[in-house]
Amino acid sequence: MKYTASEIISVGTELLLGDIINTDAAFLARELAALGIPCYHQSVVGDNPARLRASLELALSRSDLIFLTGGLGPTADDLTKETAAAVMGKTLVLHEPSYARIRAILAKRNLPETENQKKQAMLPADAFVFDNDYGTAPGFAMTAVCQAGEKTMILLPGPPRELEPLFSERVRPYLAAQTEEMFYSMNIGMYGIGEAAVGHILRDYMEHGQNPTVAPYCGEGEVRLRLTARGKTEEECRALCHAVAARIRDVSCEPYKPGTMNDYIWGMDCDSLQEALVMLLRRKHLTVSAAESCTGGYVAKRITDISGASEVLSGAYVTYSEKTKMAMVGVKAETLQKYSVYSAEVAVEMARGCRLAVGADIGIGITGVAGTSDAQVTQDGEEITVAAGTVYIACTDGVHVTAERLELPPGRRVQTEAREFVRRRASSHALFMALRMAENL
Amino acid sequence: MKYTASEIISVGTELLLGDIINTDAAFLARELAALGIPCYHQSVVGDNPARLRASLELALSRSDLIFLTGGLGPTADDLTKETAAAVMGKTLVLHEPSYARIRAILAKRNLPETENQKKQAMLPADAFVFDNDYGTAPGFAMTAVCQAGEKTMILLPGPPRELEPLFSERVRPYLAAQTEEMFYSMNIGMYGIGEAAVGHILRDYMEHGQNPTVAPYCGEGEVRLRLTARGKTEEECRALCHAVAARIRDVSCEPYKPGTMNDYIWGMDCDSLQEALVMLLRRKHLTVSAAESCTGGYVAKRITDISGASEVLSGAYVTYSEKTKMAMVGVKAETLQKYSVYSAEVAVEMARGCRLAVGADIGIGITGVAGTSDAQVTQDGEEITVAAGTVYIACTDGVHVTAERLELPPGRRVQTEAREFVRRRASSHALFMALRMAENL
């Protein structure tokens, strides 16, 4: 790769005021890591030409590839492009194809053309333009030879729903084309094992200089492993990734966890646990239902996040009270009384009940305590405290039944986060149990 | 306020690699804005002492208050504190109270004490320590007089679940105590009106120099208005905010929207629409149920996000297919045939059905097309296309019925985002409709 150091500058007063979170920087950083381009700095400046100029000059002194996001809009305070072009010694001219695109979008939306919109099509004459299919402002790259060598700036629109697909479809190939090598990344999704344990177990794979590189990262309680191979063709890279992925599956997780990595993997090149489940169920023509207490619809919501969910989920229940557990999914009063509402037995009856009620192949039942510890009276009249994070999950296909008791202590979290932590983890666990059951059907 | 310019430096290679999103910077930025402390720069550096030192020296040259987050952990690559102390000319000594706290936490978790953990209790002798109730690493402030004047650095642990409450409970009062003025912020939540419209409608309130300041910001389709008053006492500030909030309620929204701001406000000092709804229902001893099609449990999930939801929601349904709409909540086959599954009539029957089925005061029914446009055959045998984002929502209290047709075109979004956009908006709209209905009960 021709670039030795890159950095990301995000422009926007709304970032400095904390009104929005800088997801663009994280997205670009991850993409740069995958492309093998070192990135040592990220910074945020407001829509202030003097401070932006100072930031650009600092960036030019230490990096040869500079990403600028935001401030490409049509209004007068959008000054990123004008300032960056001035620093690079470029003049802006009207880029006719971009102007035509903008006019077409305005016409489609029945909006009048104004001078402001023309401003969005003003680009350096020698810019490499990235057509934006997701908004009006085009992205572009410009290169100049400064004192410190050849420098490239890439300017992209700020809204993530424009920036992310624009980068994936146009900027990534542009960067990849500048090298004889190409990069290919593959994600492996895991559940039930921590990032630190994965890091230790796979330390040999993560040593410097490996191809593919292997890096674990963590989001919302699920660990991902990213394999990035470099090679001459995509085919070669893909083969390198798949070979290592196959070896990783067989790596023992002892002494951190029982079994091999394979026991914790839910999918390859799949965005989420729920997507893996929906894809598997569709492939096998299976359906699922859920009766949720403490998760209150989180499992159903995650399944229906996925396009095509209608083929695998026709109905599900939120049974938050004992009454609705009995009325909606046929949990028996005796079971509630004998084992208490927080029990594997109740989770199993919920799983069975929702499965039968909608005629699904797999039923999921979840009952537990999400946020705050709850007092329960046992059948002996004894009052016991059920700790926050105690969750029972059951899964059944009508023949097999699995039931698990989870302890997900929310630790030192404020209340809203504690609830989200327990509910998110419990819903992930349920999706994972359903996935394992579906694999065996 | 004694500080004229602040900045935020986030330390962590995981941020540079894009493995985590920098929510800390957004949180601190918003808090600084509320405290009236100008913040002109945010930056991210890796766990690299030379680059961190360069960033600190740059920060000292342009800011008098510098926040550093991350890199306070027990391991060898956590070097923020050591580097910052060196730049400020401070020596680290063991802070016995912090060490005692750390040992107590380790004892509670049955973990052995190591030298590494002692490292976390090493602080400058003259530091102002912020006890951390949410983790092991204490936060602290240190002040030094450099060439460019008096400079303060505040170091805080990186994990948001430690940083956020630690800031709110200890750092905010520390900063507020350094001025004769105090600041008080209040949020007003709104639905059904855009950020730009609110900005125009309230432009007089947003002029420079107002007290309280009024700023709209936008997150996940819901606009918030933040009022920040400064004054001598909290009482005075609160009175200023409430007076302006009362005036804002009566401001006409013409020509952008019909009615006054009051028609779009769902709550004051309330974190979310779902919290406003749950609080209102609890106060009025009312209950709610939902039958969800395209939102697939999103409404139930959001209601049960809130602690105390068990008092207001005992059960809800995900009725994703026509079959389950009939079986679970009694939608009539004729209604489906006559009006099609995407109709106000079906939404109304869903709302009625779920309300009766669980004996709730208010029933919500939602049916529509989330992600991709769907083909439907009308009763005349004609095939029509129902556009993505067409959603029907109904609400009933048994006497009154409201039903609305929404068009939420997902625009130029990639598919997963389009689904999330439509589903999120539709669930917000349903929560808002239920809130308005509950207000009149």
Coordinates of N, CA, C and O in Angstrom, one line a residue, chain A residues 144-256:
Chain A
A144 N -2.0 16.2 -4.0 CA -1.1 17.4 -4.3 C 0.3 17.0 -3.8 O 0.4 16.2 -2.8
V145 N 1.3 17.5 -4.4 CA 2.7 17.3 -3.9 C 3.0 18.5 -3.1 O 3.1 19.6 -3.6
C146 N 3.2 18.3 -1.8 CA 3.6 19.4 -0.9 C 5.0 19.2 -0.5 O 5.7 18.3 -1.0
Q147 N 5.5 20.1 0.3 CA 6.9 20.0 0.8 C 7.2 18.6 1.3 O 8.3 18.0 1.1
A148 N 6.2 18.1 2.1 CA 6.5 16.8 2.8 C 6.2 15.6 1.9 O 6.1 14.5 2.4
G149 N 6.0 15.8 0.6 CA 5.8 14.6 -0.3 C 4.3 14.7 -0.8 O 3.6 15.6 -0.7
E150 N 3.9 13.5 -1.4 CA 2.6 13.5 -2.0 C 1.5 13.2 -1.0 O 1.7 12.4 -0.1
K151 N 0.5 14.0 -1.0 CA -0.5 14.0 0.0 C -1.9 13.8 -0.7 O -2.2 14.5 -1.7
T152 N -2.7 13.0 -0.1 CA -4.1 12.8 -0.7 C -5.1 13.1 0.4 O -4.9 12.7 1.5
M153 N -6.1 13.8 0.0 CA -7.2 14.1 0.9 C -8.5 13.5 0.3 O -8.7 13.6 -0.9
I154 N -9.2 12.8 1.1 CA -10.5 12.2 0.6 C -11.6 12.8 1.4 O -11.6 12.7 2.6
L155 N -12.5 13.5 0.7 CA -13.6 14.2 1.4 C -14.9 13.4 1.2 O -15.3 13.1 0.0
L156 N -15.6 13.2 2.3 CA -16.9 12.4 2.2 C -18.0 13.1 3.0 O -17.7 13.7 4.0
P157 N -19.2 12.8 2.5 CA -20.4 13.4 3.3 C -20.4 12.8 4.7 O -20.1 11.7 4.9
G158 N -21.0 13.6 5.6 CA -21.0 13.2 7.0 C -22.1 12.2 7.4 O -21.8 11.3 8.2
P159 N -23.3 12.2 6.8 CA -24.3 11.3 7.3 C -23.9 9.8 7.1 O -23.6 9.5 6.0
P160 N -23.9 9.0 8.1 CA -23.4 7.6 8.0 C -24.1 6.8 7.0 O -23.5 6.0 6.3
R161 N -25.4 7.1 6.8 CA -26.1 6.4 5.8 C -25.7 6.7 4.3 O -26.1 6.1 3.4
E162 N -25.0 7.8 4.2 CA -24.4 8.1 2.9 C -22.9 7.6 2.9 O -22.5 7.0 1.9
L163 N -22.2 8.0 3.9 CA -20.8 7.7 4.0 C -20.5 6.2 3.9 O -19.6 5.8 3.1
E164 N -21.2 5.4 4.6 CA -20.8 4.0 4.7 C -21.0 3.3 3.4 O -20.1 2.6 2.9
P165 N -22.2 3.4 2.7 CA -22.3 2.7 1.4 C -21.4 3.3 0.3 O -20.8 2.6 -0.5
L166 N -21.2 4.6 0.4 CA -20.3 5.3 -0.6 C -18.9 4.8 -0.4 O -18.2 4.5 -1.4
F167 N -18.5 4.7 0.8 CA -17.1 4.1 1.0 C -17.0 2.7 0.5 O -16.1 2.4 -0.3
S168 N -18.0 1.9 0.9 CA -17.9 0.5 0.5 C -17.9 0.3 -1.0 O -17.2 -0.5 -1.6
E169 N -18.8 1.1 -1.7 CA -19.0 0.9 -3.1 C -17.9 1.6 -4.0 O -17.6 1.1 -5.1
R170 N -17.4 2.7 -3.5 CA -16.5 3.5 -4.4 C -15.1 3.8 -3.8 O -14.2 3.8 -4.6
V171 N -15.0 4.1 -2.5 CA -13.7 4.5 -2.0 C -12.8 3.3 -1.8 O -11.7 3.3 -2.1
R172 N -13.4 2.2 -1.2 CA -12.6 1.1 -1.0 C -12.0 0.5 -2.2 O -10.7 0.3 -2.3
P173 N -12.7 0.4 -3.4 CA -12.1 -0.1 -4.6 C -11.0 0.9 -5.1 O -10.0 0.5 -5.6
Y174 N -11.3 2.2 -4.9 CA -10.3 3.2 -5.3 C -9.0 3.0 -4.6 O -7.9 3.0 -5.2
L175 N -9.1 2.8 -3.2 CA -7.9 2.6 -2.4 C -7.2 1.3 -2.8 O -6.0 1.2 -2.9
A176 N -8.0 0.3 -3.0 CA -7.5 -1.1 -3.3 C -6.8 -1.1 -4.6 O -5.8 -1.8 -4.8
A177 N -7.3 -0.2 -5.6 CA -6.7 -0.2 -6.9 C -5.3 0.4 -6.9 O -4.5 0.3 -7.9
Q178 N -4.9 1.1 -5.8 CA -3.7 1.8 -5.8 C -2.5 0.9 -5.4 O -1.4 1.4 -5.0
T179 N -2.8 -0.4 -5.2 CA -1.8 -1.3 -4.8 C -1.9 -2.5 -5.6 O -2.9 -2.9 -6.1
E180 N -0.8 -3.2 -5.7 CA -0.8 -4.5 -6.4 C -1.5 -5.6 -5.5 O -2.0 -6.6 -6.0
E181 N -1.4 -5.3 -4.2 CA -2.1 -6.3 -3.3 C -3.6 -5.9 -3.2 O -3.9 -4.8 -3.4
M182 N -4.3 -6.9 -2.9 CA -5.7 -6.6 -2.5 C -6.0 -7.2 -1.1 O -5.3 -8.1 -0.7
F183 N -7.0 -6.6 -0.5 CA -7.4 -7.0 0.8 C -8.8 -7.6 0.8 O -9.6 -7.1 0.1
Y184 N -8.9 -8.6 1.6 CA -10.3 -9.2 1.7 C -10.5 -9.5 3.2 O -9.6 -10.1 3.9
S185 N -11.7 -9.1 3.7 CA -12.0 -9.4 5.1 C -13.1 -10.3 5.3 O -14.1 -10.3 4.5
M186 N -13.1 -11.0 6.4 CA -14.2 -12.0 6.7 C -14.4 -11.9 8.2 O -13.5 -11.8 8.9
N187 N -15.7 -11.9 8.5 CA -16.0 -11.9 10.0 C -16.5 -13.2 10.4 O -17.2 -13.9 9.7
I188 N -16.1 -13.6 11.6 CA -16.6 -14.8 12.3 C -17.3 -14.3 13.6 O -16.7 -13.6 14.4
G189 N -18.6 -14.6 13.7 CA -19.4 -14.2 14.8 C -19.4 -15.3 15.9 O -19.5 -16.5 15.6
M190 N -19.2 -14.9 17.2 CA -19.1 -15.9 18.2 C -20.0 -15.5 19.4 O -20.3 -14.3 19.6
Y191 N -20.5 -16.5 20.1 CA -21.3 -16.2 21.3 C -20.9 -17.1 22.4 O -20.6 -18.3 22.2
G192 N -20.8 -16.6 23.7 CA -20.6 -17.5 24.8 C -19.1 -17.5 25.2 O -18.8 -18.3 26.1
I193 N -18.3 -16.7 24.6 CA -16.9 -16.7 25.0 C -16.4 -15.2 24.9 O -16.9 -14.5 24.1
G194 N -15.6 -14.8 25.8 CA -15.2 -13.4 25.9 C -14.1 -13.0 25.0 O -13.3 -13.9 24.5
E195 N -13.9 -11.7 24.8 CA -12.9 -11.2 23.9 C -11.5 -11.6 24.4 O -10.6 -11.9 23.6
A196 N -11.3 -11.4 25.7 CA -10.0 -11.7 26.3 C -9.6 -13.1 26.1 O -8.5 -13.5 25.7
A197 N -10.6 -14.1 26.3 CA -10.3 -15.5 26.2 C -10.0 -15.8 24.7 O -9.0 -16.5 24.4
V198 N -10.7 -15.2 23.8 CA -10.5 -15.5 22.3 C -9.1 -15.0 22.0 O -8.3 -15.6 21.3
G199 N -8.7 -13.8 22.5 CA -7.4 -13.3 22.3 C -6.3 -14.2 22.8 O -5.3 -14.4 22.1
H200 N -6.5 -14.8 23.9 CA -5.4 -15.7 24.4 C -5.4 -17.0 23.7 O -4.4 -17.5 23.3
I201 N -6.6 -17.5 23.4 CA -6.7 -18.8 22.7 C -6.1 -18.7 21.3 O -5.4 -19.7 20.9
L202 N -6.3 -17.6 20.6 CA -5.8 -17.5 19.2 C -4.5 -16.6 19.1 O -4.3 -16.1 18.1
R203 N -3.8 -16.5 20.3 CA -2.6 -15.6 20.2 C -1.6 -15.9 19.1 O -1.1 -15.1 18.5
D204 N -1.5 -17.2 18.8 CA -0.5 -17.6 17.7 C -1.0 -17.0 16.3 O -0.2 -16.7 15.5
Y205 N -2.3 -17.0 16.2 CA -2.9 -16.5 14.9 C -2.8 -15.0 14.8 O -2.9 -14.4 13.7
M206 N -2.6 -14.3 16.0 CA -2.6 -12.9 16.0 C -1.2 -12.3 16.0 O -1.1 -11.0 16.1
E207 N -0.2 -13.1 15.9 CA 1.2 -12.6 15.9 C 1.4 -11.7 14.7 O 0.8 -11.9 13.6
H208 N 2.3 -10.8 14.8 CA 2.6 -9.8 13.8 C 3.1 -10.6 12.5 O 3.8 -11.5 12.5
G209 N 2.6 -10.1 11.4 CA 3.1 -10.6 10.1 C 2.3 -11.8 9.5 O 2.6 -12.3 8.5
Q210 N 1.2 -12.2 10.2 CA 0.4 -13.3 9.7 C -0.4 -12.9 8.5 O -0.8 -11.7 8.4
N211 N -0.8 -13.8 7.7 CA -1.7 -13.5 6.6 C -2.6 -14.7 6.4 O -2.2 -15.8 6.1
P212 N -3.9 -14.5 6.8 CA -4.6 -13.3 7.2 C -4.2 -12.9 8.6 O -3.9 -13.7 9.4
T213 N -4.4 -11.5 8.8 CA -4.4 -11.1 10.2 C -5.7 -11.5 10.9 O -6.7 -11.6 10.2
V214 N -5.6 -11.7 12.2 CA -6.8 -12.1 12.9 C -6.9 -11.2 14.1 O -6.0 -11.0 14.9
A215 N -8.1 -10.6 14.2 CA -8.3 -9.6 15.3 C -9.7 -9.8 15.9 O -10.7 -9.8 15.2
P216 N -9.8 -10.0 17.3 CA -11.1 -10.1 17.9 C -11.6 -8.7 18.2 O -10.8 -7.8 18.5
Y217 N -12.8 -8.5 18.1 CA -13.4 -7.2 18.6 C -14.8 -7.5 19.2 O -15.4 -8.6 18.9
C218 N -15.3 -6.6 20.0 CA -16.4 -6.9 20.8 C -17.5 -5.9 20.7 O -17.2 -4.7 20.6
G219 N -18.7 -6.3 20.5 CA -19.8 -5.3 20.5 C -21.0 -5.9 21.1 O -21.4 -7.0 20.6
E220 N -21.7 -5.3 22.0 CA -22.9 -5.7 22.6 C -22.9 -7.1 23.0 O -23.8 -7.9 22.8
G221 N -21.8 -7.5 23.7 CA -21.8 -8.9 24.3 C -21.5 -10.0 23.3 O -21.5 -11.2 23.7
E222 N -21.2 -9.6 22.1 CA -20.9 -10.7 21.1 C -19.5 -10.4 20.5 O -19.2 -9.3 20.2
V223 N -18.7 -11.4 20.5 CA -17.3 -11.2 20.0 C -17.3 -11.5 18.5 O -17.9 -12.5 18.1
R224 N -16.6 -10.7 17.8 CA -16.3 -11.0 16.4 C -14.9 -11.2 16.2 O -14.1 -10.6 16.9
L225 N -14.6 -12.0 15.2 CA -13.2 -12.2 14.8 C -13.1 -11.7 13.4 O -13.9 -12.1 12.6
R226 N -12.1 -10.8 13.1 CA -12.0 -10.3 11.8 C -10.7 -10.9 11.2 O -9.7 -10.6 11.7
L227 N -10.9 -11.6 10.1 CA -9.7 -12.1 9.3 C -9.5 -11.2 8.1 O -10.5 -11.0 7.4
T228 N -8.3 -10.7 7.9 CA -8.1 -9.9 6.8 C -6.9 -10.5 6.0 O -5.8 -10.5 6.6
A229 N -7.1 -10.9 4.8 CA -6.0 -11.5 4.0 C -5.6 -10.5 2.9 O -6.4 -9.7 2.5
R230 N -4.3 -10.5 2.6 CA -3.8 -9.8 1.5 C -3.3 -10.7 0.4 O -2.7 -11.8 0.8
G231 N -3.5 -10.4 -0.8 CA -3.0 -11.3 -1.9 C -3.2 -10.6 -3.3 O -3.6 -9.4 -3.3
K232 N -3.0 -11.3 -4.3 CA -3.1 -10.8 -5.7 C -4.5 -10.7 -6.2 O -4.8 -9.8 -6.9
T233 N -5.3 -11.7 -5.8 CA -6.7 -11.7 -6.3 C -7.6 -11.9 -5.1 O -7.2 -12.4 -4.0
E234 N -8.9 -11.6 -5.3 CA -9.8 -11.9 -4.3 C -9.9 -13.4 -4.0 O -10.1 -13.8 -2.8
E235 N -9.8 -14.1 -5.0 CA -9.9 -15.6 -4.9 C -8.8 -16.1 -3.9 O -9.1 -16.9 -3.0
E236 N -7.6 -15.6 -4.1 CA -6.5 -16.0 -3.3 C -6.7 -15.6 -1.8 O -6.5 -16.4 -0.9
C237 N -7.2 -14.4 -1.7 CA -7.4 -13.9 -0.3 C -8.5 -14.7 0.4 O -8.4 -15.1 1.6
R238 N -9.6 -14.9 -0.4 CA -10.7 -15.7 0.2 C -10.2 -17.1 0.6 O -10.6 -17.6 1.7
A239 N -9.4 -17.7 -0.2 CA -8.9 -19.0 0.1 C -8.1 -19.0 1.4 O -8.2 -19.9 2.3
L240 N -7.2 -18.0 1.5 CA -6.4 -17.8 2.7 C -7.3 -17.7 4.0 O -7.0 -18.4 5.0
C241 N -8.3 -16.9 3.9 CA -9.2 -16.7 5.0 C -9.9 -18.0 5.4 O -10.0 -18.3 6.6
H242 N -10.5 -18.6 4.4 CA -11.2 -19.8 4.7 C -10.4 -20.9 5.3 O -10.8 -21.7 6.1
A243 N -9.1 -21.0 4.8 CA -8.2 -22.1 5.3 C -8.0 -21.8 6.8 O -8.1 -22.7 7.7
V244 N -7.7 -20.5 7.2 CA -7.4 -20.2 8.6 C -8.7 -20.4 9.4 O -8.7 -20.9 10.5
A245 N -9.8 -20.0 8.8 CA -11.1 -20.1 9.6 C -11.4 -21.6 9.9 O -11.8 -21.9 11.0
A246 N -11.1 -22.4 9.0 CA -11.3 -23.9 9.2 C -10.4 -24.4 10.3 O -10.9 -25.1 11.2
R247 N -9.2 -23.9 10.3 CA -8.3 -24.3 11.4 C -8.7 -23.7 12.8 O -8.6 -24.4 13.8
I248 N -9.2 -22.5 12.7 CA -9.6 -21.9 14.0 C -10.8 -22.6 14.6 O -10.8 -22.8 15.8
R249 N -11.7 -23.2 13.8 CA -12.8 -23.9 14.3 C -12.4 -25.1 15.2 O -13.1 -25.4 16.2
D250 N -11.2 -25.7 14.9 CA -10.8 -26.8 15.7 C -9.9 -26.5 16.9 O -9.5 -27.4 17.6
V251 N -9.6 -25.2 17.1 CA -8.7 -24.9 18.2 C -9.4 -25.1 19.5 O -10.6 -24.7 19.7
S252 N -8.7 -25.7 20.5 CA -9.3 -26.0 21.8 C -9.4 -24.7 22.6 O -8.6 -23.8 22.5
C253 N -10.5 -24.6 23.3 CA -10.7 -23.4 24.1 C -10.3 -23.6 25.6 O -10.4 -22.7 26.4
E254 N -9.8 -24.8 25.9 CA -9.3 -25.1 27.2 C -8.1 -24.2 27.5 O -7.3 -23.9 26.6
P255 N -7.8 -23.7 28.7 CA -8.6 -23.9 29.9 C -9.7 -22.9 30.1 O -10.4 -22.8 31.2
Y256 N -9.9 -22.0 29.1 CA -10.9 -20.9 29.3 C -12.3 -21.3 29.3 O -13.1 -20.9 30.1

